[in-house]
Tab-separated table of C-alpha atoms in Angstrom:
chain	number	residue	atom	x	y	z
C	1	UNK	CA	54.781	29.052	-100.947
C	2	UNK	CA	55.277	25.236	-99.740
C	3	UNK	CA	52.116	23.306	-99.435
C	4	UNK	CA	52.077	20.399	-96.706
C	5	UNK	CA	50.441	19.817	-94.055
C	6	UNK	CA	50.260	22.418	-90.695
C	7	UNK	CA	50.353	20.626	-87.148
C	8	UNK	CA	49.837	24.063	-85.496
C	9	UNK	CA	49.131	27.786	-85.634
C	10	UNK	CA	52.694	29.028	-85.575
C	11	UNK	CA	53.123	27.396	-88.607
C	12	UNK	CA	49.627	28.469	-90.312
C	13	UNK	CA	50.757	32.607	-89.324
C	14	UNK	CA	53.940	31.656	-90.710
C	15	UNK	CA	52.377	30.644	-94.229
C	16	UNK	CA	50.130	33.527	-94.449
C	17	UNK	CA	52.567	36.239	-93.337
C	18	UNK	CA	54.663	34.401	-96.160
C	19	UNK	CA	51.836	34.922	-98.645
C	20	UNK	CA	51.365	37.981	-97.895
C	21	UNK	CA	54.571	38.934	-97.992
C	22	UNK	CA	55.230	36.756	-101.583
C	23	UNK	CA	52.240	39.410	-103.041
C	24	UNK	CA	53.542	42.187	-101.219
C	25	UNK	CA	50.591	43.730	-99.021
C	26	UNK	CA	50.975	45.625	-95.679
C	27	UNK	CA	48.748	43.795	-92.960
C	28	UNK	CA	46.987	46.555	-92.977
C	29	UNK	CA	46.056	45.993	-97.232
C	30	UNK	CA	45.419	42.571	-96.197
C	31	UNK	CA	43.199	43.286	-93.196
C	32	UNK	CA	41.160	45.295	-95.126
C	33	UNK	CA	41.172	43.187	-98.014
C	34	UNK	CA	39.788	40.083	-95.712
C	35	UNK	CA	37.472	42.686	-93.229
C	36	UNK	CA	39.129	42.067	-90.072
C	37	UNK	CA	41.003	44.051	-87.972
C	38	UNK	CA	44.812	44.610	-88.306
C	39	UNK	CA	45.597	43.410	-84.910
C	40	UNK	CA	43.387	40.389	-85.676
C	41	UNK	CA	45.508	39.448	-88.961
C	42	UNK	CA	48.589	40.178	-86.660
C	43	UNK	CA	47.728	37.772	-83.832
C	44	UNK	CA	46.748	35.071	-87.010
C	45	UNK	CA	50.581	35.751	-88.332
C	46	UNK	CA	51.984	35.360	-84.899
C	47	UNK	CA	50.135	32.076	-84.285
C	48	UNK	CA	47.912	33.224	-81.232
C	49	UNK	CA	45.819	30.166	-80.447
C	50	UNK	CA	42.646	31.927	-79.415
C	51	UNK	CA	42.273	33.885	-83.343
C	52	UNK	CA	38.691	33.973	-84.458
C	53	UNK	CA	38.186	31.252	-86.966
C	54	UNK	CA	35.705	33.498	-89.171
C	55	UNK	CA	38.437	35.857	-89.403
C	56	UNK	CA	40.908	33.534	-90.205
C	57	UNK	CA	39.019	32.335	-93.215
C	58	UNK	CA	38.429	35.705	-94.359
C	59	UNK	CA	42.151	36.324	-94.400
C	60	UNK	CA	42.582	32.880	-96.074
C	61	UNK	CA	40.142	33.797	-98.621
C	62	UNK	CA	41.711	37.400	-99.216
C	63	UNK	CA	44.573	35.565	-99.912
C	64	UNK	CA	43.364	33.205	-102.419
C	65	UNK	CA	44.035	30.202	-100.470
C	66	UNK	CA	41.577	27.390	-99.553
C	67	UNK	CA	41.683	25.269	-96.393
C	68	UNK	CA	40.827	21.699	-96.317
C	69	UNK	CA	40.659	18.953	-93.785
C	70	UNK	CA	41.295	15.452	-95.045
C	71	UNK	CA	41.508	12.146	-92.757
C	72	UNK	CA	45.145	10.709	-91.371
């Protein structure tokens, strides 16, 4: 998985439907895994703009990733 910085959500689904995919989970595993909802995990992946962001750091977390801000 490429680290770097993500300017918006397509790319931030696309990097966790790669994750997922690199440890080879279902969305459905992974929704359960994170306690959301598979439809929510799907709309994350797709890069819906109006995801929950509680459930999007659920998923992150299920995933073993972090997410940090830092200053431009």
């Amino acid at each position: 998985m490429t680290e770097g910085r993500i300017q918006n959500p397509e790319e931030l689904g696309a990097r966790i439907r790669q994750r997922r995919t690199d440890l080879r989970l279902t969305q459905e595993e992974l929704a359960a895994v994170a306690m959301v909802t598979p439809r929510l995990l799907g709309e994350v992946e797709r890069g819906k703009k109006t995801a929950q962001l509680d459930g999007l750091l659920r998923i992150l977390a299920a995933l073993g990733l972090d997410l940090y801000l830092q200053r431009r």
